[in-house]
PDB file of C-alpha atoms and ligand atoms in Angstrom:
ATOM      1  CA  ALA A   1      11.795  91.902  34.334  1.00 95.00           C
ATOM      2  CA  ASP A   2       9.042  94.015  35.870  1.00 97.00           C
ATOM      3  CA  GLU A   3       7.053  91.326  37.651  1.00 98.00           C
ATOM      4  CA  ALA A   4       4.009  93.423  38.556  1.00 98.00           C
ATOM      5  CA  PHE A   5       3.694  94.724  34.995  1.00 98.00           C
ATOM      6  CA  ILE A   6       4.083  91.269  33.440  1.00 98.00           C
ATOM      7  CA  MET A   7       1.589  89.605  35.782  1.00 98.00           C
ATOM      8  CA  ASP A   8      -0.906  92.364  35.091  1.00 98.00           C
ATOM      9  CA  LEU A   9      -0.391  91.990  31.339  1.00 98.00           C
ATOM     10  CA  PHE A  10      -0.926  88.224  31.496  1.00 98.00           C
ATOM     11  CA  GLU A  11      -4.048  88.730  33.613  1.00 98.00           C
ATOM     12  CA  LYS A  12      -5.516  91.122  31.034  1.00 98.00           C
ATOM     13  CA  GLU A  13      -4.455  89.500  27.772  1.00 97.00           C
ATOM     14  CA  LYS A  14      -4.990  85.781  28.509  1.00 96.00           C
ATOM     15  CA  PHE A  15      -2.077  84.715  26.300  1.00 97.00           C
ATOM     16  CA  ASP A  16      -1.963  81.145  25.054  1.00 96.00           C
ATOM     17  CA  VAL A  17       1.569  81.124  23.588  1.00 97.00           C
ATOM     18  CA  VAL A  18       4.589  83.161  24.668  1.00 98.00           C
ATOM     19  CA  VAL A  19       7.688  83.628  22.483  1.00 98.00           C
ATOM     20  CA  ASN A  20      10.522  85.344  24.294  1.00 98.00           C
ATOM     21  CA  PHE A  21      12.503  87.418  21.786  1.00 97.00           C
ATOM     22  CA  ALA A  22      13.390  90.017  24.394  1.00 95.00           C
ATOM     23  CA  ALA A  23      17.077  90.406  25.167  1.00 97.00           C
ATOM     24  CA  GLU A  24      20.026  92.630  25.648  1.00 98.00           C
ATOM     25  CA  SER A  25      21.724  91.229  22.573  1.00 98.00           C
ATOM     26  CA  HIS A  26      24.997  93.042  21.915  1.00 98.00           C
ATOM     27  CA  VAL A  27      28.219  91.373  23.079  1.00 98.00           C
ATOM     28  CA  ASP A  28      30.251  94.623  23.220  1.00 98.00           C
ATOM     29  CA  ARG A  29      27.652  96.252  25.483  1.00 97.00           C
ATOM     30  CA  SER A  30      27.767  93.215  27.779  1.00 98.00           C
ATOM     31  CA  ILE A  31      31.514  93.678  28.181  1.00 97.00           C
ATOM     32  CA  THR A  32      30.919  97.262  29.349  1.00 96.00           C
ATOM     33  CA  ASP A  33      27.848  96.602  31.498  1.00 97.00           C
ATOM     34  CA  PRO A  34      27.210  92.926  32.401  1.00 98.00           C
ATOM     35  CA  GLU A  35      24.540  93.704  34.991  1.00 98.00           C
ATOM     36  CA  ALA A  36      21.974  94.920  32.476  1.00 98.00           C
ATOM     37  CA  PHE A  37      22.298  91.511  30.817  1.00 98.00           C
ATOM     38  CA  VAL A  38      21.602  89.644  34.036  1.00 98.00           C
ATOM     39  CA  ARG A  39      18.496  91.732  34.596  1.00 98.00           C
ATOM     40  CA  THR A  40      16.999  91.554  31.117  1.00 98.00           C
ATOM     41  CA  ASN A  41      18.158  88.161  29.919  1.00 98.00           C
ATOM     42  CA  VAL A  42      18.076  86.130  33.125  1.00 98.00           C
ATOM     43  CA  MET A  43      15.549  87.871  35.375  1.00 98.00           C
ATOM     44  CA  GLY A  44      13.416  88.881  32.394  1.00 98.00           C
ATOM     45  CA  THR A  45      13.203  85.220  31.433  1.00 98.00           C
ATOM     46  CA  THR A  46      12.406  83.920  34.920  1.00 98.00           C
ATOM     47  CA  THR A  47       9.739  86.619  35.290  1.00 98.00           C
ATOM     48  CA  LEU A  48       8.091  85.437  32.067  1.00 98.00           C
ATOM     49  CA  LEU A  49       8.418  81.791  33.071  1.00 98.00           C
ATOM     50  CA  ASP A  50       6.716  82.493  36.411  1.00 98.00           C
ATOM     51  CA  ALA A  51       3.896  84.316  34.640  1.00 98.00           C
ATOM     52  CA  CYS A  52       3.525  81.389  32.240  1.00 98.00           C
ATOM     53  CA  ARG A  53       3.260  78.978  35.166  1.00 98.00           C
ATOM     54  CA  THR A  54       0.779  81.159  37.004  1.00 98.00           C
ATOM     55  CA  TYR A  55      -1.447  81.641  33.959  1.00 98.00           C
ATOM     56  CA  GLY A  56      -1.076  78.109  32.587  1.00 97.00           C
ATOM     57  CA  ILE A  57       0.044  79.104  29.076  1.00 97.00           C
ATOM     58  CA  LYS A  58      -0.015  76.336  26.462  1.00 97.00           C
ATOM     59  CA  ARG A  59       3.463  76.939  25.173  1.00 98.00           C
ATOM     60  CA  TYR A  60       6.594  78.986  25.921  1.00 98.00           C
ATOM     61  CA  HIS A  61       9.354  79.388  23.354  1.00 98.00           C
ATOM     62  CA  GLN A  62      12.807  80.761  24.187  1.00 98.00           C
ATOM     63  CA  VAL A  63      14.735  82.489  21.390  1.00 98.00           C
ATOM     64  CA  SER A  64      18.307  81.657  22.311  1.00 98.00           C
ATOM     65  CA  THR A  65      21.642  81.818  20.501  1.00 98.00           C
ATOM     66  CA  ASP A  66      24.461  79.648  19.174  1.00 98.00           C
ATOM     67  CA  GLU A  67      26.788  81.684  21.405  1.00 98.00           C
ATOM     68  CA  VAL A  68      25.805  79.481  24.356  1.00 98.00           C
ATOM     69  CA  TYR A  69      28.134  76.835  22.873  1.00 98.00           C
ATOM     70  CA  GLY A  70      31.216  79.101  22.937  1.00 96.00           C
ATOM     71  CA  ASP A  71      33.393  79.030  19.832  1.00 96.00           C
ATOM     72  CA  LEU A  72      34.993  76.563  17.446  1.00 96.00           C
ATOM     73  CA  PRO A  73      38.643  76.561  16.329  1.00 95.00           C
ATOM     74  CA  LEU A  74      39.311  78.052  12.885  1.00 95.00           C
ATOM     75  CA  ASP A  75      41.441  75.056  11.848  1.00 95.00           C
ATOM     76  CA  ARG A  76      38.614  72.506  12.342  1.00 96.00           C
ATOM     77  CA  PRO A  77      35.991  73.396   9.692  1.00 95.00           C
ATOM     78  CA  ASP A  78      34.598  69.876  10.131  1.00 95.00           C
ATOM     79  CA  LEU A  79      33.250  70.719  13.637  1.00 96.00           C
ATOM     80  CA  PHE A  80      29.740  72.099  14.219  1.00 97.00           C
ATOM     81  CA  PHE A  81      27.512  72.830  17.210  1.00 97.00           C
ATOM     82  CA  THR A  82      24.777  70.250  17.730  1.00 98.00           C
ATOM     83  CA  GLU A  83      22.027  70.435  20.347  1.00 98.00           C
ATOM     84  CA  THR A  84      24.113  68.171  22.618  1.00 97.00           C
ATOM     85  CA  THR A  85      27.303  70.263  22.444  1.00 98.00           C
ATOM     86  CA  PRO A  86      28.081  71.324  26.045  1.00 98.00           C
ATOM     87  CA  LEU A  87      27.340  74.945  26.939  1.00 98.00           C
ATOM     88  CA  HIS A  88      30.656  76.800  27.209  1.00 97.00           C
ATOM     89  CA  THR A  89      30.179  80.541  27.114  1.00 98.00           C
ATOM     90  CA  SER A  90      32.707  83.317  26.528  1.00 97.00           C
ATOM     91  CA  SER A  91      31.064  86.690  27.158  1.00 98.00           C
ATOM     92  CA  PRO A  92      28.734  88.156  29.790  1.00 98.00           C
ATOM     93  CA  TYR A  93      26.108  88.223  27.002  1.00 98.00           C
ATOM     94  CA  SER A  94      26.383  84.532  26.126  1.00 98.00           C
ATOM     95  CA  SER A  95      26.573  83.587  29.811  1.00 98.00           C
ATOM     96  CA  SER A  96      23.317  85.416  30.478  1.00 98.00           C
ATOM     97  CA  LYS A  97      21.645  83.693  27.504  1.00 98.00           C
ATOM     98  CA  ALA A  98      22.936  80.264  28.582  1.00 98.00           C
ATOM     99  CA  SER A  99      21.648  80.914  32.079  1.00 98.00           C
ATOM    100  CA  ALA A 100      18.218  81.806  30.671  1.00 98.00           C
ATOM    101  CA  ASP A 101      18.223  78.594  28.560  1.00 98.00           C
ATOM    102  CA  LEU A 102      18.917  76.520  31.636  1.00 98.00           C
ATOM    103  CA  PHE A 103      16.103  78.173  33.573  1.00 98.00           C
ATOM    104  CA  VAL A 104      13.712  77.442  30.707  1.00 99.00           C
ATOM    105  CA  LEU A 105      14.695  73.768  30.621  1.00 98.00           C
ATOM    106  CA  ALA A 106      14.574  73.575  34.418  1.00 98.00           C
ATOM    107  CA  TYR A 107      11.005  74.959  34.450  1.00 98.00           C
ATOM    108  CA  HIS A 108      10.064  72.177  32.061  1.00 98.00           C
ATOM    109  CA  ARG A 109      11.608  69.439  34.164  1.00 98.00           C
ATOM    110  CA  THR A 110      10.625  70.830  37.553  1.00 98.00           C
ATOM    111  CA  TYR A 111       7.170  72.272  36.886  1.00 98.00           C
ATOM    112  CA  GLY A 112       6.246  70.587  33.613  1.00 98.00           C
ATOM    113  CA  LEU A 113       6.060  73.943  31.775  1.00 98.00           C
ATOM    114  CA  PRO A 114       5.587  73.254  28.024  1.00 98.00           C
ATOM    115  CA  VAL A 115       8.753  74.839  26.632  1.00 98.00           C
ATOM    116  CA  THR A 116      10.931  74.760  23.529  1.00 98.00           C
ATOM    117  CA  VAL A 117      14.261  76.492  22.853  1.00 98.00           C
ATOM    118  CA  SER A 118      15.890  77.530  19.566  1.00 98.00           C
ATOM    119  CA  ARG A 119      19.569  78.445  19.273  1.00 98.00           C
ATOM    120  CA  CYS A 120      20.248  80.486  16.176  1.00 98.00           C
ATOM    121  CA  SER A 121      23.326  81.821  14.419  1.00 98.00           C
ATOM    122  CA  ASN A 122      23.941  85.473  13.407  1.00 98.00           C
ATOM    123  CA  ASN A 123      20.908  87.207  11.892  1.00 98.00           C
ATOM    124  CA  TYR A 124      20.926  90.013   9.357  1.00 98.00           C
ATOM    125  CA  GLY A 125      18.224  91.914   7.492  1.00 98.00           C
ATOM    126  CA  PRO A 126      15.873  94.918   7.878  1.00 98.00           C
ATOM    127  CA  TYR A 127      15.517  96.895  11.112  1.00 98.00           C
ATOM    128  CA  GLN A 128      18.726  95.606  12.677  1.00 98.00           C
ATOM    129  CA  PHE A 129      20.232  98.209  14.986  1.00 97.00           C
ATOM    130  CA  PRO A 130      23.545  99.642  13.682  1.00 98.00           C
ATOM    131  CA  GLU A 131      25.528  98.355  16.638  1.00 97.00           C
ATOM    132  CA  LYS A 132      25.710  94.981  14.820  1.00 98.00           C
ATOM    133  CA  LEU A 133      28.337  94.333  12.147  1.00 98.00           C
ATOM    134  CA  ILE A 134      26.269  94.505   8.938  1.00 98.00           C
ATOM    135  CA  PRO A 135      24.095  97.608   9.557  1.00 98.00           C
ATOM    136  CA  LEU A 136      27.013  99.402  11.238  1.00 98.00           C
ATOM    137  CA  MET A 137      29.208  98.822   8.200  1.00 98.00           C
ATOM    138  CA  ILE A 138      26.446  99.833   5.751  1.00 98.00           C
ATOM    139  CA  ASN A 139      25.910 103.072   7.642  1.00 98.00           C
ATOM    140  CA  ASN A 140      29.624 103.866   7.966  1.00 98.00           C
ATOM    141  CA  VAL A 141      30.357 103.084   4.306  1.00 98.00           C
ATOM    142  CA  LYS A 142      27.572 105.413   3.191  1.00 96.00           C
ATOM    143  CA  HIS A 143      29.063 108.221   5.257  1.00 96.00           C
ATOM    144  CA  HIS A 144      32.666 107.444   4.263  1.00 97.00           C
ATOM    145  CA  LYS A 145      33.434 106.721   7.909  1.00 97.00           C
ATOM    146  CA  GLN A 146      36.168 104.327   9.001  1.00 97.00           C
ATOM    147  CA  LEU A 147      35.154 100.664   9.137  1.00 98.00           C
ATOM    148  CA  PRO A 148      36.352  99.231  12.465  1.00 98.00           C
ATOM    149  CA  VAL A 149      37.253  95.577  11.871  1.00 98.00           C
ATOM    150  CA  TYR A 150      38.146  93.842  15.128  1.00 98.00           C
ATOM    151  CA  GLY A 151      41.570  92.180  15.055  1.00 97.00           C
ATOM    152  CA  ASP A 152      42.446  90.399  11.828  1.00 97.00           C
ATOM    153  CA  GLY A 153      38.804  90.160  10.679  1.00 98.00           C
ATOM    154  CA  MET A 154      39.152  86.407  10.128  1.00 97.00           C
ATOM    155  CA  GLN A 155      36.540  85.495  12.746  1.00 97.00           C
ATOM    156  CA  ILE A 156      33.758  83.429  11.209  1.00 97.00           C
ATOM    157  CA  ARG A 157      30.019  83.819  11.706  1.00 97.00           C
ATOM    158  CA  ASP A 158      27.191  81.716  10.217  1.00 97.00           C
ATOM    159  CA  TRP A 159      24.853  84.359   8.703  1.00 98.00           C
ATOM    160  CA  LEU A 160      21.110  83.762   8.425  1.00 98.00           C
ATOM    161  CA  TYR A 161      18.523  86.079   6.847  1.00 98.00           C
ATOM    162  CA  VAL A 162      16.098  87.181   9.578  1.00 98.00           C
ATOM    163  CA  GLU A 163      12.969  85.877   7.814  1.00 98.00           C
ATOM    164  CA  ASP A 164      14.458  82.381   7.736  1.00 98.00           C
ATOM    165  CA  HIS A 165      14.979  82.622  11.488  1.00 98.00           C
ATOM    166  CA  CYS A 166      11.375  83.750  11.974  1.00 98.00           C
ATOM    167  CA  LYS A 167      10.126  80.796   9.907  1.00 98.00           C
ATOM    168  CA  ALA A 168      12.149  78.446  12.088  1.00 98.00           C
ATOM    169  CA  ILE A 169      10.626  79.905  15.266  1.00 98.00           C
ATOM    170  CA  ASP A 170       7.142  79.572  13.785  1.00 98.00           C
ATOM    171  CA  MET A 171       7.790  75.935  12.904  1.00 98.00           C
ATOM    172  CA  VAL A 172       9.175  75.108  16.357  1.00 98.00           C
ATOM    173  CA  CYS A 173       6.212  76.805  18.053  1.00 98.00           C
ATOM    174  CA  ASN A 174       3.770  74.858  15.900  1.00 97.00           C
ATOM    175  CA  GLY A 175       5.466  71.482  15.553  1.00 97.00           C
ATOM    176  CA  GLY A 176       8.469  71.333  17.876  1.00 98.00           C
ATOM    177  CA  LYS A 177       8.502  68.710  20.600  1.00 98.00           C
ATOM    178  CA  ILE A 178       7.998  70.013  24.137  1.00 98.00           C
ATOM    179  CA  GLY A 179      11.199  70.094  26.183  1.00 98.00           C
ATOM    180  CA  GLU A 180      13.414  70.076  23.072  1.00 98.00           C
ATOM    181  CA  VAL A 181      16.164  72.369  21.803  1.00 98.00           C
ATOM    182  CA  TYR A 182      16.534  73.143  18.068  1.00 98.00           C
ATOM    183  CA  ASN A 183      19.632  74.630  16.444  1.00 98.00           C
ATOM    184  CA  VAL A 184      18.972  77.075  13.593  1.00 98.00           C
ATOM    185  CA  GLY A 185      21.654  78.017  11.075  1.00 96.00           C
ATOM    186  CA  GLY A 186      22.277  78.042   7.382  1.00 84.00           C
ATOM    187  CA  HIS A 187      25.758  76.582   6.746  1.00 91.00           C
ATOM    188  CA  ASN A 188      26.619  80.062   5.543  1.00 95.00           C
ATOM    189  CA  GLU A 189      29.915  80.751   7.247  1.00 97.00           C
ATOM    190  CA  ARG A 190      31.891  83.817   6.211  1.00 97.00           C
ATOM    191  CA  PRO A 191      34.853  85.657   7.755  1.00 98.00           C
ATOM    192  CA  ASN A 192      34.022  89.186   8.932  1.00 98.00           C
ATOM    193  CA  ILE A 193      36.453  90.763   6.486  1.00 98.00           C
ATOM    194  CA  PHE A 194      34.584  89.106   3.599  1.00 98.00           C
ATOM    195  CA  ILE A 195      31.301  90.617   4.838  1.00 98.00           C
ATOM    196  CA  VAL A 196      32.839  94.082   5.105  1.00 98.00           C
ATOM    197  CA  LYS A 197      34.413  93.902   1.633  1.00 98.00           C
ATOM    198  CA  THR A 198      31.109  92.677   0.150  1.00 98.00           C
ATOM    199  CA  ILE A 199      29.289  95.694   1.619  1.00 98.00           C
ATOM    200  CA  ILE A 200      31.971  98.060   0.275  1.00 98.00           C
ATOM    201  CA  ALA A 201      31.794  96.561  -3.233  1.00 98.00           C
ATOM    202  CA  GLN A 202      27.988  96.588  -3.330  1.00 97.00           C
ATOM    203  CA  LEU A 203      27.643 100.166  -2.117  1.00 98.00           C
ATOM    204  CA  HIS A 204      30.426 101.374  -4.393  1.00 97.00           C
ATOM    205  CA  ASP A 205      28.588  99.960  -7.407  1.00 96.00           C
ATOM    206  CA  ARG A 206      25.098 100.955  -6.296  1.00 96.00           C
ATOM    207  CA  LEU A 207      25.944 104.542  -5.335  1.00 96.00           C
ATOM    208  CA  LYS A 208      28.609 105.006  -8.037  1.00 96.00           C
ATOM    209  CA  ASP A 209      30.746 106.656  -5.386  1.00 96.00           C
ATOM    210  CA  ASP A 210      34.534 106.470  -5.667  1.00 94.00           C
ATOM    211  CA  GLY A 211      34.916 107.672  -2.080  1.00 94.00           C
ATOM    212  CA  ILE A 212      33.793 104.176  -1.139  1.00 97.00           C
ATOM    213  CA  SER A 213      36.751 101.810  -1.152  1.00 97.00           C
ATOM    214  CA  GLU A 214      38.611  99.290   0.991  1.00 98.00           C
ATOM    215  CA  ASP A 215      40.786 102.184   2.208  1.00 98.00           C
ATOM    216  CA  LEU A 216      37.987 102.840   4.708  1.00 98.00           C
ATOM    217  CA  ILE A 217      38.825  99.587   6.535  1.00 98.00           C
ATOM    218  CA  LYS A 218      40.662 100.042   9.807  1.00 98.00           C
ATOM    219  CA  HIS A 219      41.826  97.020  11.785  1.00 98.00           C
ATOM    220  CA  VAL A 220      41.219  97.963  15.419  1.00 98.00           C
ATOM    221  CA  ALA A 221      41.812  96.369  18.825  1.00 97.00           C
ATOM    222  CA  ASP A 222      40.084  93.020  19.120  1.00 97.00           C
ATOM    223  CA  ARG A 223      36.952  92.422  21.218  1.00 97.00           C
ATOM    224  CA  LEU A 224      37.854  90.972  24.642  1.00 97.00           C
ATOM    225  CA  GLY A 225      37.386  87.188  24.696  1.00 96.00           C
ATOM    226  CA  HIS A 226      36.379  87.300  21.012  1.00 97.00           C
ATOM    227  CA  ASP A 227      34.848  84.029  19.750  1.00 96.00           C
ATOM    228  CA  ARG A 228      36.668  82.838  16.627  1.00 96.00           C
ATOM    229  CA  ARG A 229      34.053  80.754  14.839  1.00 97.00           C
ATOM    230  CA  TYR A 230      30.407  79.751  15.174  1.00 96.00           C
ATOM    231  CA  GLY A 231      29.066  76.909  13.048  1.00 95.00           C
ATOM    232  CA  ILE A 232      25.604  75.400  13.458  1.00 96.00           C
ATOM    233  CA  ASP A 233      24.527  71.891  12.530  1.00 97.00           C
ATOM    234  CA  PRO A 234      20.815  72.338  11.650  1.00 97.00           C
ATOM    235  CA  THR A 235      20.140  68.619  10.925  1.00 98.00           C
ATOM    236  CA  LYS A 236      17.596  68.185  13.712  1.00 98.00           C
ATOM    237  CA  ILE A 237      15.259  71.038  12.700  1.00 98.00           C
ATOM    238  CA  LYS A 238      15.614  69.985   9.044  1.00 98.00           C
ATOM    239  CA  ASN A 239      14.774  66.329   9.697  1.00 98.00           C
ATOM    240  CA  ASP A 240      12.113  66.827  12.374  1.00 98.00           C
ATOM    241  CA  LEU A 241      10.332  69.943  11.080  1.00 98.00           C
ATOM    242  CA  GLY A 242      11.391  70.349   7.445  1.00 98.00           C
ATOM    243  CA  TRP A 243      13.047  73.742   8.000  1.00 98.00           C
ATOM    244  CA  TYR A 244      15.783  74.945   5.676  1.00 97.00           C
ATOM    245  CA  PRO A 245      17.214  78.408   4.965  1.00 97.00           C
ATOM    246  CA  GLU A 246      15.472  79.790   1.866  1.00 97.00           C
ATOM    247  CA  THR A 247      17.522  82.965   1.357  1.00 97.00           C
ATOM    248  CA  PRO A 248      21.088  82.509   0.085  1.00 97.00           C
ATOM    249  CA  PHE A 249      23.541  85.078   1.421  1.00 97.00           C
ATOM    250  CA  GLU A 250      24.076  86.631  -2.026  1.00 97.00           C
ATOM    251  CA  LYS A 251      20.346  87.420  -2.208  1.00 98.00           C
ATOM    252  CA  GLY A 252      19.898  88.309   1.463  1.00 98.00           C
ATOM    253  CA  ILE A 253      22.699  90.862   1.515  1.00 98.00           C
ATOM    254  CA  VAL A 254      21.267  92.629  -1.559  1.00 98.00           C
ATOM    255  CA  LEU A 255      17.799  92.708   0.049  1.00 98.00           C
ATOM    256  CA  THR A 256      19.352  94.075   3.231  1.00 98.00           C
ATOM    257  CA  ILE A 257      21.373  96.804   1.515  1.00 98.00           C
ATOM    258  CA  ASP A 258      18.267  97.748  -0.543  1.00 97.00           C
ATOM    259  CA  TRP A 259      16.276  98.033   2.655  1.00 98.00           C
ATOM    260  CA  TYR A 260      18.819 100.307   4.338  1.00 98.00           C
ATOM    261  CA  LEU A 261      19.101 102.495   1.233  1.00 97.00           C
ATOM    262  CA  ASP A 262      15.297 102.808   1.147  1.00 97.00           C
ATOM    263  CA  HIS A 263      15.071 103.649   4.857  1.00 98.00           C
ATOM    264  CA  GLU A 264      17.513 106.502   5.247  1.00 96.00           C
ATOM    265  CA  GLU A 265      15.149 108.381   7.529  1.00 97.00           C
ATOM    266  CA  TRP A 266      14.868 105.414   9.865  1.00 97.00           C
ATOM    267  CA  MET A 267      18.665 105.188  10.003  1.00 97.00           C
ATOM    268  CA  GLU A 268      19.086 108.919  10.570  1.00 96.00           C
ATOM    269  CA  HIS A 269      16.549 108.884  13.347  1.00 96.00           C
ATOM    270  CA  ILE A 270      18.030 105.851  15.056  1.00 95.00           C
ATOM    271  CA  THR A 271      21.626 107.083  14.837  1.00 95.00           C
ATOM    272  CA  SER A 272      20.930 110.530  16.246  1.00 91.00           C
ATOM    273  CA  GLY A 273      21.112 111.229  19.976  1.00 89.00           C
ATOM    274  CA  ASN A 274      22.177 108.289  22.124  1.00 93.00           C
ATOM    275  CA  TYR A 275      23.770 106.328  19.296  1.00 96.00           C
ATOM    276  CA  GLN A 276      26.378 109.051  18.784  1.00 95.00           C
ATOM    277  CA  LYS A 277      27.385 108.735  22.416  1.00 94.00           C
ATOM    278  CA  TYR A 278      27.408 104.939  22.204  1.00 95.00           C
ATOM    279  CA  TYR A 279      29.602 104.983  19.090  1.00 96.00           C
ATOM    280  CA  GLU A 280      32.017 107.507  20.533  1.00 94.00           C
ATOM    281  CA  GLU A 281      32.400 105.545  23.793  1.00 93.00           C
ATOM    282  CA  MET A 282      32.619 102.107  22.164  1.00 95.00           C
ATOM    283  CA  TYR A 283      35.109 102.967  19.458  1.00 96.00           C
ATOM    284  CA  LYS A 284      37.204 105.799  20.921  1.00 91.00           C
ATOM    285  CA  ASN A 285      40.006 103.566  22.215  1.00 82.00           C
ATOM    286  CA  LYS A 286      39.962 101.137  19.329  1.00 82.00           C
TER     287      LYS A 286
HETATM  288  O1  DAU B 301      25.548  84.176  16.927  1.00 67.54           O
HETATM  289  C1  DAU B 301      24.360  84.815  17.290  1.00 67.54           C
HETATM  290  C2  DAU B 301      24.678  86.140  17.902  1.00 67.54           C
HETATM  291  O2  DAU B 301      25.081  87.014  16.862  1.00 67.54           O
HETATM  292  C3  DAU B 301      23.518  86.735  18.681  1.00 67.54           C
HETATM  293  O3  DAU B 301      23.212  85.900  19.773  1.00 67.54           O
HETATM  294  C4  DAU B 301      23.902  88.137  19.202  1.00 67.54           C
HETATM  295  O4  DAU B 301      22.798  88.722  19.851  1.00 67.54           O
HETATM  296  C5  DAU B 301      24.339  88.997  18.039  1.00 67.54           C
HETATM  297  O5  DAU B 301      24.758  90.253  18.515  1.00 67.54           O
HETATM  298  C6  DAU B 301      25.441  88.332  17.229  1.00 67.54           C
HETATM  299  O6  DAU B 301      26.682  88.332  17.972  1.00 67.54           O
HETATM  300  P1  DAU B 301      28.075  88.719  17.276  1.00 67.54           P
HETATM  301  O7  DAU B 301      28.980  89.223  18.335  1.00 67.54           O
HETATM  302  O8  DAU B 301      28.587  87.620  16.421  1.00 67.54           O
HETATM  303  O9  DAU B 301      27.570  89.921  16.291  1.00 67.54           O
HETATM  304  P2  DAU B 301      28.188  91.337  15.937  1.00 67.54           P
HETATM  305  O10 DAU B 301      27.363  91.880  14.815  1.00 67.54           O
HETATM  306  O11 DAU B 301      28.380  92.199  17.130  1.00 67.54           O
HETATM  307  O12 DAU B 301      29.630  90.978  15.371  1.00 67.54           O
HETATM  308  C7  DAU B 301      29.812  90.083  14.309  1.00 67.54           C
HETATM  309  C8  DAU B 301      31.309  89.894  14.118  1.00 67.54           C
HETATM  310  O13 DAU B 301      31.868  91.130  13.617  1.00 67.54           O
HETATM  311  C9  DAU B 301      32.065  89.593  15.397  1.00 67.54           C
HETATM  312  O14 DAU B 301      33.120  88.680  15.100  1.00 67.54           O
HETATM  313  C10 DAU B 301      32.640  90.934  15.825  1.00 67.54           C
HETATM  314  C11 DAU B 301      32.875  91.638  14.504  1.00 67.54           C
HETATM  315  N1  DAU B 301      32.731  93.124  14.537  1.00 67.54           N
HETATM  316  C12 DAU B 301      31.578  93.660  15.040  1.00 67.54           C
HETATM  317  C13 DAU B 301      31.397  95.021  15.093  1.00 67.54           C
HETATM  318  C14 DAU B 301      30.133  95.611  15.669  1.00 67.54           C
HETATM  319  C15 DAU B 301      33.736  93.936  14.029  1.00 67.54           C
HETATM  320  O15 DAU B 301      34.780  93.442  13.520  1.00 67.54           O
HETATM  321  N2  DAU B 301      33.561  95.297  14.092  1.00 67.54           N
HETATM  322  C16 DAU B 301      32.441  95.876  14.624  1.00 67.54           C
HETATM  323  O16 DAU B 301      32.378  97.135  14.674  1.00 67.54           O
END
């Protein structure tokens, strides 16, 4: 969002392709502080788009989210988000991402900027910050801390291993049609409580630790405006670009837990300092 810095960077580096992964990405944080999301997600995007126009880049790709479509009812498992599903956001986070999407598409129509957009479901895998469900639960289980499950835990997310998402972005950048949106998701829908119980069972067996059990689960106050279900229809990216998710959840979750067990130092470093304050503030009234 720092225009002078971005313009200077573009001037120096002579980029040909820009992929915008940058975002404030955590829904709970957006409920506490919406403004940061407007700055990073909306103004950050328009700043990049203006730089791309000025420097005539060959391609701009926007990494968006399935949350721009809002949520689906739990009693209609036959419904999925397609690229033509109307945008219908719930949180300050998803509203800021939807706004960014619309700016990207507007820059294509108005200025002819060569853009593509991908809208992906929930990612998991290495290096994910422990504010998100899976790394937060892995970290808490290891330390025998309570596992805060929002509401009844029956909310459904469509989980995709991060490398599969990266492959999709690569394919869209290389073969996607300019001006088009591509949904990315793996038909891998699971309720949150299933995810949490899977992590408990895996860590119990791996660490041979009887202090790890489902007794750690605590149902806490629900997230405000909590989306019930996300479900992506990935037919377009499959048919047009040949993308499919290569990592089944059963394999991906083992790889992820392995990674976190092998990177204890990374986790300790990242959860010291500010994270403690974040956790205390976010969960104290839950
Ligand atoms: O769908 C894609 C989106 O997935 C991305 O656009 C977002 O950037 C990303 O944060 C993620 O959003 P979610 O809100 O679905 O992810 P999160 O990991 O925060 O939560 C997943 C589910 O688990 C959600 O239903 C809330 C619930 N949850 C989360 C946390 C952190 C809990 O029950 N307890 C928790 O402590």
